[in-house]
Short mmCIF file of C-alpha atoms in Angstrom, two decimals:
data_model
loop_
_atom_site.label_atom_id
_atom_site.label_comp_id
_atom_site.label_asym_id
_atom_site.label_seq_id
_atom_site.Cartn_x
_atom_site.Cartn_y
_atom_site.Cartn_z
CA LYS A 15 -14.21 2.91 -10.08
CA ILE A 16 -17.07 5.19 -11.17
CA ARG A 17 -18.74 4.97 -7.76
CA THR A 18 -15.59 6.16 -5.98
CA LYS A 19 -14.66 8.91 -8.45
CA VAL A 20 -15.63 11.73 -6.08
CA LEU A 21 -13.55 10.22 -3.30
CA ARG A 22 -10.51 9.67 -5.52
CA ASP A 23 -10.72 13.14 -7.04
CA ARG A 24 -10.66 14.59 -3.53
CA MET A 25 -7.69 12.43 -2.57
CA GLU A 26 -5.78 13.70 -5.59
CA ASP A 27 -6.73 17.30 -4.73
CA HIS A 28 -5.24 16.76 -1.28
CA ALA A 29 -2.06 15.39 -2.84
CA GLU A 30 -1.78 18.46 -5.12
CA PHE A 31 -2.30 20.68 -2.10
CA LEU A 32 0.60 19.03 -0.26
CA ARG A 33 2.84 19.02 -3.35
CA ASP A 34 2.49 22.82 -3.49
CA ASP A 35 0.77 22.57 -6.88
CA TRP A 36 -1.76 25.16 -5.68
CA PHE A 37 0.95 27.55 -4.53
CA LYS A 38 2.64 28.31 -7.86
CA MET A 39 2.58 32.04 -8.47
CA PRO A 40 0.63 32.87 -11.65
CA ASP A 41 2.13 35.08 -14.34
CA PRO A 42 1.56 37.98 -14.41
CA TYR A 43 1.26 38.41 -10.63
CA PRO A 44 -2.25 39.27 -9.44
CA GLU A 45 -2.77 42.53 -7.60
CA ASN A 46 -3.45 40.71 -4.32
CA TYR A 47 -0.50 38.34 -4.56
CA GLN A 48 0.56 39.29 -1.01
CA SER A 49 -2.27 37.11 0.35
CA PHE A 50 -1.39 34.14 -1.83
CA PRO A 51 -1.27 30.83 0.18
CA THR A 52 2.00 29.48 1.58
CA ALA A 53 3.51 25.99 1.72
CA LYS A 54 2.61 25.58 5.40
CA PRO A 55 0.35 22.50 4.85
CA ARG A 56 3.15 20.67 3.10
CA GLY A 57 5.60 21.51 5.87
CA PHE A 58 3.16 20.22 8.48
CA LYS A 59 2.58 16.99 6.54
CA ASP A 60 6.33 16.43 6.10
CA LYS A 61 6.81 16.91 9.84
CA LEU A 62 4.12 14.32 10.62
CA THR A 63 5.65 11.87 8.14
CA SER A 64 9.13 12.28 9.64
CA GLU A 65 7.84 11.77 13.20
CA LEU A 66 5.89 8.64 12.23
CA ALA A 67 8.78 7.18 10.24
CA ALA A 68 11.27 7.72 13.08
CA GLY A 69 8.99 6.48 15.87
CA VAL A 70 9.88 3.38 17.88
CA ILE A 71 7.38 0.54 17.45
CA LYS A 72 6.59 -1.51 20.54
CA ARG A 73 4.38 -4.58 20.39
CA SER A 74 2.92 -5.95 23.58
CA ILE A 75 0.37 -8.76 24.03
CA PRO A 76 -1.45 -8.39 27.37
CA TYR A 77 -1.36 -11.40 29.67
CA ILE A 78 -4.86 -11.49 31.18
CA ASP A 79 -6.13 -15.01 31.73
CA LYS A 80 -3.97 -16.69 34.37
CA GLU A 81 -5.96 -19.91 33.97
CA SER A 82 -5.10 -20.16 30.27
CA ARG A 83 -2.56 -22.64 28.98
CA VAL A 84 -0.80 -19.77 27.25
CA THR A 85 2.19 -18.77 29.36
CA LYS A 86 4.09 -15.51 29.54
CA ALA A 87 6.95 -17.26 27.77
CA ASP A 88 4.65 -18.16 24.85
CA ILE A 89 3.50 -14.53 24.59
CA SER A 90 7.09 -13.31 24.68
CA LEU A 91 8.02 -15.66 21.81
CA THR A 92 5.04 -14.40 19.77
CA GLU A 93 6.05 -10.77 20.34
CA ARG A 94 9.64 -11.48 19.30
CA ALA A 95 8.45 -13.42 16.25
CA SER A 96 6.48 -10.38 15.05
CA TYR A 97 9.65 -8.24 15.19
CA GLY A 98 11.55 -10.92 13.27
CA LEU A 99 8.88 -11.17 10.55
CA THR A 100 8.91 -7.38 10.14
CA ALA A 101 12.71 -7.43 9.80
CA LEU A 102 12.49 -10.12 7.10
CA ALA A 103 9.87 -8.09 5.22
CA ASN A 104 12.04 -4.96 5.41
CA ASP A 105 15.07 -6.91 4.14
CA LYS A 106 13.08 -7.94 1.08
CA LEU A 107 11.93 -4.35 0.48
CA ARG A 108 15.51 -3.12 0.86
CA SER A 109 16.69 -5.62 -1.76
CA GLU A 110 14.08 -4.10 -4.10
CA GLN A 111 15.35 -0.56 -3.28
CA LEU A 112 12.10 0.38 -1.54
CA PRO A 113 11.58 2.13 1.83
CA ASN A 114 10.77 -0.03 4.83
CA ILE A 115 7.18 -0.69 5.90
CA GLN A 116 7.10 1.99 8.59
CA SER A 117 8.39 4.69 6.23
CA GLN A 118 5.85 3.83 3.53
CA VAL A 119 2.95 3.76 5.98
CA ALA A 120 4.12 7.03 7.55
CA ASP A 121 3.62 8.77 4.21
CA ASP A 122 0.12 7.35 3.64
CA ILE A 123 -1.25 8.17 7.10
CA PRO A 124 -1.32 12.01 6.86
CA LEU A 125 -1.95 12.07 3.10
CA ARG A 126 -4.74 9.49 2.71
CA GLY A 127 -5.99 8.71 6.21
CA TRP A 128 -6.05 5.03 5.22
CA VAL A 129 -3.46 2.27 4.97
CA VAL A 130 -3.55 -0.77 2.66
CA LYS A 131 -1.08 -3.65 3.06
CA ARG A 132 -0.74 -6.94 1.27
CA VAL A 133 1.01 -9.50 3.50
CA TRP A 134 2.12 -12.79 1.94
CA LEU A 135 4.20 -15.50 3.64
CA TYR A 136 5.59 -18.46 1.70
CA GLU A 137 8.58 -20.78 1.52
CA GLU A 138 11.36 -21.09 -1.03
CA LYS A 139 14.14 -23.63 -1.29
CA GLU A 140 17.65 -22.30 -0.66
CA HIS A 141 20.50 -24.80 -0.88
CA GLY A 142 17.93 -27.55 -0.44
CA ALA A 143 16.51 -26.12 2.79
CA PRO A 144 13.21 -24.24 3.16
CA LYS A 145 13.47 -20.47 3.60
CA LEU A 146 10.63 -18.28 4.86
CA ILE A 147 9.81 -15.31 2.62
CA VAL A 148 7.84 -12.43 4.14
CA ASP A 149 6.48 -10.34 1.27
CA VAL A 150 4.75 -7.12 2.37
CA ALA A 151 3.55 -4.46 -0.08
CA VAL A 152 2.11 -1.11 1.03
CA TRP A 153 -0.48 0.01 -1.51
CA ASP A 154 -1.85 3.49 -2.10
CA ILE A 155 -5.60 3.40 -1.43
CA LEU A 156 -6.04 5.83 -4.33
CA ASN A 157 -5.24 2.91 -6.67
CA VAL A 158 -7.02 0.14 -4.74
CA TYR A 159 -10.51 -1.12 -5.61
CA TRP A 160 -12.40 -3.63 -3.50
CA ALA A 161 -15.81 -5.18 -3.06
CA GLY A 162 -17.41 -7.31 -0.39
CA GLY A 163 -15.92 -7.80 3.01
CA GLY A 164 -14.72 -10.38 5.46
CA ASN A 165 -14.23 -13.75 3.80
CA ASN A 166 -15.78 -12.53 0.52
CA LEU A 167 -13.36 -9.65 0.04
CA LYS A 168 -12.11 -9.06 -3.51
CA VAL A 169 -9.28 -6.58 -4.06
CA CYS A 170 -7.61 -5.13 -7.15
CA ASN A 171 -4.55 -2.90 -6.99
CA VAL A 172 -3.46 -0.86 -10.01
CA GLU A 173 0.27 -0.31 -10.38
CA TYR A 174 1.86 1.71 -13.18
CA VAL A 175 4.92 -0.03 -14.64
CA TYR A 176 7.18 1.25 -17.41
CA GLU A 177 6.70 -0.44 -20.76
CA ASP A 178 10.29 -1.76 -20.87
CA ASP A 179 9.74 -3.52 -17.55
CA VAL A 180 6.46 -5.02 -18.80
CA LYS A 181 8.20 -6.41 -21.88
CA ALA A 182 10.99 -7.88 -19.76
CA GLN A 183 8.80 -9.38 -17.02
CA TYR A 184 5.63 -10.22 -18.96
CA PRO A 185 6.63 -10.75 -22.62
CA LYS A 186 3.25 -12.36 -23.46
CA ALA A 187 1.24 -9.29 -22.44
CA THR A 188 -0.79 -7.73 -25.27
CA GLY A 189 -3.47 -5.12 -25.82
CA TYR A 190 -2.01 -2.40 -23.60
CA SER A 191 -1.27 1.25 -24.35
CA PRO A 192 1.37 3.16 -22.34
CA ASP A 193 0.56 6.69 -21.16
CA GLN A 194 2.58 9.79 -22.05
CA ALA A 195 5.20 8.87 -19.46
CA GLY A 196 5.58 5.37 -20.93
CA ARG A 197 3.76 3.66 -18.05
CA VAL A 198 1.39 0.71 -18.37
CA PRO A 199 -1.38 -0.04 -15.83
CA THR A 200 -0.90 -3.45 -14.21
CA TYR A 201 -3.89 -4.95 -12.38
CA LYS A 202 -3.18 -7.23 -9.42
CA TRP A 203 -6.25 -9.14 -8.24
CA TRP A 204 -6.70 -11.07 -5.01
CA ASP A 205 -9.58 -13.08 -3.59
CA LYS A 206 -9.66 -15.98 -1.13
CA GLU A 207 -8.66 -18.49 -3.83
CA TRP A 208 -6.87 -16.70 -6.67
CA ASN A 209 -4.05 -14.24 -7.25
CA LEU A 210 -4.06 -12.82 -10.79
CA VAL A 211 -2.05 -10.22 -12.70
CA ALA A 212 -3.59 -8.69 -15.84
CA ILE A 213 -2.10 -6.28 -18.37
CA GLY A 214 -4.11 -5.02 -21.31
CA ASP A 215 -6.28 -7.92 -22.48
CA THR A 216 -3.96 -10.64 -21.10
CA THR A 217 -3.82 -12.49 -17.79
CA VAL A 218 -0.04 -12.72 -17.46
CA TYR A 219 0.06 -14.54 -14.11
CA GLN A 220 -2.32 -16.64 -12.06
CA GLN A 221 -1.90 -18.63 -8.87
CA HIS A 222 -4.51 -20.76 -7.15
CA HIS A 223 -3.30 -20.06 -3.61
CA ASN A 224 -6.51 -21.42 -2.02
CA ARG A 225 -5.62 -20.04 1.42
CA GLY A 226 -9.26 -19.36 2.20
CA TYR A 227 -8.64 -15.69 2.98
CA VAL A 228 -7.44 -12.52 1.25
CA PRO A 229 -4.01 -11.39 2.52
CA VAL A 230 -4.90 -7.70 2.12
CA TYR A 231 -5.66 -5.38 5.03
CA ILE A 232 -7.56 -2.13 4.42
CA MET A 233 -7.56 0.01 7.56
CA PRO A 234 -8.57 3.57 8.47
CA VAL A 235 -6.06 5.52 10.53
CA GLY A 236 -7.30 6.89 13.83
CA SER A 237 -10.75 8.48 13.54
CA SER A 238 -10.63 8.95 9.75
CA ARG A 239 -13.64 7.78 7.76
CA LEU A 240 -14.02 6.82 4.13
CA ARG A 241 -16.36 9.57 2.96
CA GLN A 242 -17.92 10.07 -0.44
#
């Protein structure tokens, strides 16, 4: 966290810039208030977000190797499956009163220049039959900390949850202090074997998933780089 402070401070400055926090007229007005900045950057960002959120996504797997055992029909099924999985993930987000994946990513692209997604597929029993659950969370890179790479990736996402929700969902959590808004930092940790949730000085959830990989994808958008 200390090593990335400069980067995160700059990200928050950009967010203030787009929220018009820099454009509030001081009191009393300065003599040169006529040249005070406008909200043009925010308008441009909102336009980009709207265009990205409304865009039509098309997935296409190129069919190159004619000698391969993979047929065009197999590729078509894979393409259609990806649309179906996205629809299932969006249904789950909708049930949680959250925007769909495309809308969330569309907001992060112009603001952060990076996208972080946690993608988790598992089965649940429904009326005795297995049901596929596609759980996708779009994380703000401002609150994501990671080390290593490839198969040794370790990721921690910090989410701020209201104290009442913490008490209801994690009644055994102790040692935490809510901020002025009543929010409590919740730390969600993933590596290739474990998924943990920690609040205060308590590990309130742990799962030995042992998938052999970390289901978190940290990606730059376009030509953006992660600069310090």
